[in-house]
Amino acid sequence: MLSTRLTRLWDISVPIIGAPMAGRAGGELAAAVSRAGGLGMFGVGGNTTAEWVTENARIAREGSVEHAGGGSAIAQKMLGNKAHKDGAGEGAAVDGAASGAEGSGANDATGQDLSQDIPEELGNFGIGVMLWSIKDKPDVWKAVLDARPKVISLGFGDPTGYVEQAQELGISVVAPVNDLTQVKAAVAAGVDVICIQGTDAGGHTGHIGTMPLMQMVLDYLMLNAPGIPTAVAGGIGSGRGVAAALAAGADAAWVGTALLASPESLGSAELREAAVAASSKSTLLTDIYDRAEQQAWDTKTWPTRTVANGFTDVYAEMSRRGEVTDQELIAARAEGGEFAEDIKLHAGQGVGMLHQEMQAGDVVRQMTEDVRDLLERKL
């Protein structure tokens, strides 16, 4: 076992977290990562429904049971942490959690009580939520809470209010951050874990490279919030990357691109093949997919790292210069449009380390073996 503050907090065997990639990480991928000893997560995006969350939570829960780690014990640990923060006794925290559970499992549209469908213990998986996407979708947020994951990631927006709702149920909350301003906001909101996401990461990300951001955030937390464990995301595609994060003082690695060629990932075989074929030089940051799909992202703060194709070759630079309209981008990607058939593959700079399709569990196990070998070496 590779023991860190985060493996102990989340009761997992290895410090490897499967990133909650909306559209690519579902319940099956989350379960595979958890079975291998890490913590698998699935993602909630702009088009996610409450029904999809419920179904994929079921798949993740049932698929990860062979490596389940004490959900009830973790809930009690988190509730104890919350009681300590609030200055309340343990009993008060548990009472609060019980009332929160009743509230989140109230009634469906027919008035039927659904609380009996809510699992009693936390499942050995996590769910990642894009906060802007649930702002007007209380049913999706309710489905996330009712799924009772071990961990909820709250990113890309203001987590105030959401953190407390999750923690009252004993769920651990992690916040992905891309700069020090976001770190300070996450700490102020009371999150349990910080995920340091550098611009090397695929999908929506920030503008600072993983290595400098990791050093800045770890230094800041050491001085201002030393009790908060950290994970590092962005460009970690092998055991060497995991070992580097741990050696720097982080508590886990957060990997996504490394799992894009795994058969458990969502999407077609064509997408997996494209991930294997892509090089690290082929990725770029752009806002054109969000504009074409009319997604309400703050693209100045969080552009998308994606693999270049004909669509990006023509429009990415034009968009940067303000020379293309939303309607032109929508038309280019619409059915029958010039770039309707171009493969959309959001991936990080570590995509060049993908050489073949590999089961997600094997990816985690190989990373774990390599980390152990590297950390046992003497400098």
XYZ file of C-alpha atoms in Angstrom:
379
model
C 0.000 0.000 0.000
C 1.201 3.520 -0.839
C -0.064 5.461 2.158
C -0.674 9.225 2.070
C -3.048 11.575 3.853
C -5.473 11.179 0.967
C -5.385 7.388 0.777
C -6.103 7.322 4.491
C -8.883 9.905 4.271
C -10.628 8.125 1.389
C -9.634 4.594 2.454
C -8.017 3.617 -0.844
C -4.893 1.542 -1.491
C -3.053 3.677 -4.032
C -2.863 7.468 -4.481
C -4.313 7.516 -7.988
C -7.622 9.232 -8.767
C -9.508 8.718 -12.028
C -10.516 12.161 -13.273
C -14.270 12.828 -13.661
C -14.113 13.580 -17.382
C -17.626 14.600 -18.438
C -18.567 12.678 -21.560
C -15.688 10.202 -21.232
C -15.824 8.915 -17.641
C -18.956 7.022 -16.663
C -19.738 4.461 -14.000
C -17.848 1.633 -15.687
C -14.566 3.551 -15.857
C -14.985 4.777 -12.281
C -15.550 1.225 -11.062
C -12.484 -0.098 -12.897
C -10.183 2.485 -11.301
C -11.627 1.813 -7.843
C -11.256 -1.953 -8.246
C -7.558 -1.413 -8.971
C -7.131 0.336 -5.616
C -7.497 3.978 -6.615
C -10.637 6.095 -6.592
C -12.609 6.247 -9.824
C -14.894 9.158 -10.613
C -17.428 10.031 -13.293
C -18.332 13.486 -14.523
C -21.449 15.656 -14.644
C -21.462 18.104 -17.552
C -23.751 20.599 -19.202
C -26.029 18.002 -20.805
C -26.108 15.459 -17.979
C -29.501 14.357 -16.663
C -30.443 13.227 -13.173
C -31.368 9.812 -14.576
C -27.905 9.397 -16.090
C -26.276 10.267 -12.759
C -28.406 7.721 -10.913
C -27.701 4.932 -13.403
C -23.953 5.525 -13.557
C -23.739 5.782 -9.782
C -25.388 2.357 -9.613
C -22.855 0.959 -12.099
C -19.935 2.513 -10.199
C -21.200 1.329 -6.813
C -21.883 -2.243 -7.910
C -18.722 -2.493 -10.005
C -16.329 -1.304 -7.303
C -17.521 -3.499 -4.444
C -14.619 -5.961 -4.625
C -12.343 -3.172 -3.432
C -14.860 -1.201 -1.378
C -13.384 0.709 1.515
C -15.514 1.455 4.580
C -18.093 3.935 3.349
C -19.726 4.328 6.738
C -16.368 4.803 8.463
C -15.415 7.510 5.980
C -18.750 9.247 6.488
C -18.215 9.258 10.244
C -14.675 10.594 9.754
C -15.947 13.411 7.549
C -18.790 14.206 9.935
C -16.281 14.299 12.771
C -14.135 16.733 10.794
C -17.176 18.927 10.157
C -18.137 18.861 13.830
C -14.629 19.931 14.739
C -14.781 22.810 12.245
C -18.206 23.880 13.466
C -17.308 23.578 17.134
C -20.202 21.162 17.629
C -20.279 17.763 19.280
C -20.209 14.538 17.287
C -23.850 13.861 17.993
C -24.886 17.217 16.589
C -23.018 16.527 13.354
C -24.639 13.131 12.905
C -28.080 14.548 13.597
C -27.456 17.193 10.965
C -26.425 14.540 8.474
C -29.567 12.561 9.114
C -31.796 15.538 8.498
C -29.815 16.335 5.358
C -30.345 12.803 4.090
C -34.077 13.093 4.597
C -34.151 16.419 2.822
C -32.208 15.223 -0.202
C -34.325 12.138 -0.644
C -37.725 13.795 -0.441
C -40.290 13.169 -3.184
C -40.412 12.755 -6.931
C -42.834 14.590 -9.218
C -45.660 12.242 -8.196
C -45.131 12.909 -4.503
C -43.742 9.404 -3.886
C -41.137 9.122 -1.143
C -37.843 8.115 -2.743
C -35.701 8.055 0.399
C -35.771 4.240 0.483
C -33.782 4.240 -2.780
C -30.884 6.180 -1.267
C -27.940 3.933 -0.280
C -27.152 3.809 3.416
C -23.372 3.752 2.926
C -21.103 5.843 0.762
C -20.006 4.101 -2.433
C -16.373 3.552 -3.374
C -16.426 6.107 -6.194
C -16.619 9.838 -6.776
C -18.648 12.258 -8.890
C -17.268 15.413 -10.464
C -19.616 18.368 -10.873
C -19.164 21.445 -13.060
C -20.834 23.992 -10.821
C -22.044 26.272 -13.607
C -23.880 23.305 -15.165
C -26.079 22.561 -12.123
C -26.928 26.157 -11.258
C -30.415 25.777 -12.731
C -30.657 21.986 -12.391
C -31.486 21.167 -8.765
C -32.629 17.692 -9.828
C -29.136 16.838 -11.083
C -27.502 18.063 -7.871
C -30.040 16.099 -5.839
C -29.216 12.967 -7.860
C -25.505 13.494 -7.121
C -26.164 13.730 -3.377
C -28.619 10.832 -3.416
C -26.008 8.647 -5.129
C -23.940 8.856 -1.911
C -20.476 8.795 -3.492
C -17.447 8.786 -1.249
C -16.210 11.991 -2.891
C -17.713 14.913 -4.804
C -15.518 17.227 -6.866
C -16.893 20.768 -7.105
C -15.181 22.782 -9.803
C -15.533 25.596 -12.300
C -17.673 27.894 -10.200
C -18.427 29.075 -6.679
C -18.719 26.051 -4.325
C -20.271 28.037 -1.470
C -23.328 26.226 -0.142
C -22.697 23.055 -2.108
C -19.743 22.105 0.099
C -21.837 22.124 3.250
C -24.633 20.069 1.685
C -22.219 17.306 0.719
C -20.285 17.333 3.981
C -23.482 17.077 6.014
C -23.940 13.652 4.419
C -20.397 12.606 5.283
C -19.188 13.059 1.693
C -15.653 14.373 1.191
C -15.397 17.434 -1.061
C -12.485 18.181 -3.394
C -12.050 21.370 -5.408
C -9.989 21.525 -8.624
C -8.048 24.790 -8.805
C -6.055 26.505 -11.555
C -4.538 29.496 -9.740
C -3.984 30.864 -6.243
C -7.177 32.941 -6.270
C -9.181 29.749 -6.729
C -7.150 28.025 -4.004
C -8.011 30.763 -1.517
C -11.703 30.581 -2.439
C -11.733 26.791 -2.042
C -10.063 26.959 1.361
C -12.522 29.648 2.473
C -15.417 27.453 1.316
C -14.211 24.657 3.602
C -13.343 21.939 1.085
C -11.572 18.833 2.360
C -9.114 18.318 -0.513
C -7.524 20.503 -3.205
C -6.828 19.204 -6.725
C -4.055 21.259 -8.355
C -4.877 21.233 -12.078
C -2.251 22.596 -14.433
C -2.838 23.696 -18.005
C -1.202 20.462 -19.217
C -4.556 18.807 -18.419
C -7.093 17.905 -21.070
C -10.541 19.418 -21.364
C -11.323 22.607 -19.464
C -8.295 23.867 -17.618
C -6.378 26.978 -16.605
C -3.347 28.810 -17.960
C -0.523 27.862 -15.558
C 1.653 24.793 -16.144
C 1.339 21.869 -13.760
C 4.870 22.051 -12.303
C 4.897 25.769 -11.364
C 1.271 25.672 -10.183
C 1.951 22.619 -8.025
C 4.868 24.346 -6.325
C 2.950 27.590 -5.745
C -0.112 25.856 -4.316
C 1.805 23.416 -2.121
C 3.832 26.310 -0.698
C 0.679 28.347 -0.057
C -1.149 25.475 1.644
C 1.870 24.550 3.766
C 1.795 28.041 5.267
C -1.942 28.736 5.318
C -3.853 25.433 5.378
C -1.406 22.620 6.171
C -4.149 20.138 7.031
C -5.631 19.987 3.524
C -4.454 17.043 1.384
C -3.756 17.621 -2.303
C -3.915 15.806 -5.617
C -2.116 16.946 -8.775
C -3.628 16.870 -12.271
C -2.287 17.732 -15.695
C 0.236 15.770 -17.730
C 0.493 12.802 -15.354
C 0.527 9.819 -17.688
C 2.846 7.319 -16.025
C 4.243 6.169 -12.721
C 6.985 8.762 -13.086
C 4.403 11.530 -13.019
C 2.699 10.059 -9.968
C 6.051 9.704 -8.195
C 6.949 13.308 -9.043
C 3.717 14.588 -7.486
C 4.234 12.526 -4.331
C 7.892 13.523 -4.039
C 6.898 17.197 -4.260
C 4.611 16.775 -1.264
C 1.223 16.096 -2.860
C -0.930 13.216 -1.660
C -2.184 11.745 -4.948
C -2.179 11.996 -8.720
C -5.362 12.798 -10.649
C -5.270 11.135 -14.079
C -7.639 11.455 -17.021
C -5.887 11.449 -20.382
C -4.068 8.233 -19.401
C -7.485 6.507 -19.358
C -8.800 7.785 -22.706
C -7.707 4.639 -24.549
C -9.310 2.313 -22.001
C -12.301 0.298 -23.237
C -14.262 1.264 -20.109
C -14.252 4.922 -21.171
C -17.348 6.392 -22.785
C -17.271 7.011 -26.510
C -16.460 5.084 -29.652
C -13.530 2.888 -30.620
C -12.656 5.665 -33.058
C -12.108 8.043 -30.135
C -9.828 5.556 -28.392
C -7.854 5.043 -31.593
C -7.538 8.805 -32.026
C -6.172 9.115 -28.489
C -3.492 6.515 -29.200
C -2.581 8.210 -32.490
C -2.339 11.751 -31.058
C 0.938 13.354 -30.025
C 1.646 15.710 -27.144
C 2.406 18.453 -29.685
C -1.053 18.119 -31.237
C -3.029 19.707 -28.379
C -4.053 23.353 -28.085
C -6.170 25.642 -25.918
C -9.303 27.079 -27.507
C -12.877 28.201 -26.850
C -14.429 27.210 -30.172
C -16.146 24.003 -29.048
C -17.942 25.770 -26.199
C -19.005 28.523 -28.576
C -20.187 26.045 -31.209
C -22.124 24.033 -28.616
C -23.407 27.141 -26.805
C -22.102 25.933 -23.457
C -22.090 28.545 -20.703
C -18.409 28.254 -19.860
C -16.239 31.131 -18.709
C -13.774 30.354 -21.490
C -11.356 33.147 -20.586
C -10.755 31.478 -17.230
C -11.160 27.886 -18.438
C -10.325 27.299 -22.103
C -10.395 23.752 -23.471
C -7.301 21.700 -24.221
C -8.169 19.550 -27.206
C -6.459 17.641 -30.006
C -6.134 19.657 -33.203
C -8.267 18.799 -36.244
C -9.646 20.581 -39.293
C -12.129 22.560 -37.200
C -9.444 23.925 -34.882
C -7.002 24.489 -37.747
C -9.462 26.862 -39.408
C -11.192 28.541 -36.476
C -9.058 28.451 -33.285
C -6.809 31.354 -34.238
C -9.726 33.255 -35.789
C -11.609 32.948 -32.505
C -8.594 34.146 -30.539
C -8.482 37.254 -32.717
C -12.257 37.797 -32.513
C -12.768 37.185 -36.225
C -15.487 34.494 -36.156
C -19.071 34.564 -34.841
C -20.854 31.961 -32.755
C -23.235 31.341 -35.641
C -20.362 30.515 -37.981
C -18.963 28.036 -35.475
C -22.368 26.470 -34.877
C -22.894 26.054 -38.617
C -19.448 24.512 -39.112
C -20.189 21.775 -36.562
C -23.893 21.274 -37.326
C -25.110 18.271 -39.290
C -24.026 18.810 -42.868
C -21.512 21.464 -41.821
C -17.952 21.574 -43.108
C -16.494 20.092 -39.911
C -19.469 18.102 -38.629
C -17.558 14.820 -38.885
C -14.296 15.964 -37.296
C -13.492 13.973 -34.165
C -13.685 16.042 -30.984
C -11.040 14.685 -28.635
C -10.302 16.687 -25.507
C -6.979 15.447 -24.149
C -4.016 16.680 -22.162
C -0.400 16.979 -23.172
C 0.231 13.524 -21.759
C -1.717 12.033 -24.674
C 1.603 11.337 -26.389
C 2.293 8.692 -23.732
C -0.673 6.587 -24.884
C 0.654 3.806 -27.098
C -2.122 1.215 -27.020
C -5.577 0.499 -25.670
C -5.348 -0.795 -22.126
C -7.864 -1.779 -19.469
C -8.232 1.001 -16.901
C -7.344 -1.319 -14.048
C -4.131 -2.309 -15.815
C -3.242 1.371 -16.286
C -3.609 1.979 -12.545
C -1.742 -1.189 -11.604
C 1.157 -0.390 -13.954
C 1.415 3.136 -12.559
C 1.360 1.752 -9.022
C 4.129 -0.755 -9.739
C 6.276 1.935 -11.365
C 5.704 4.371 -8.485
C 6.819 1.798 -5.934
C 9.977 1.046 -7.913
C 10.816 4.730 -8.318
C 10.186 5.721 -4.707
C 12.304 2.838 -3.441
C 15.343 4.062 -5.369
C 17.999 5.973 -3.475
C 19.029 9.345 -4.884
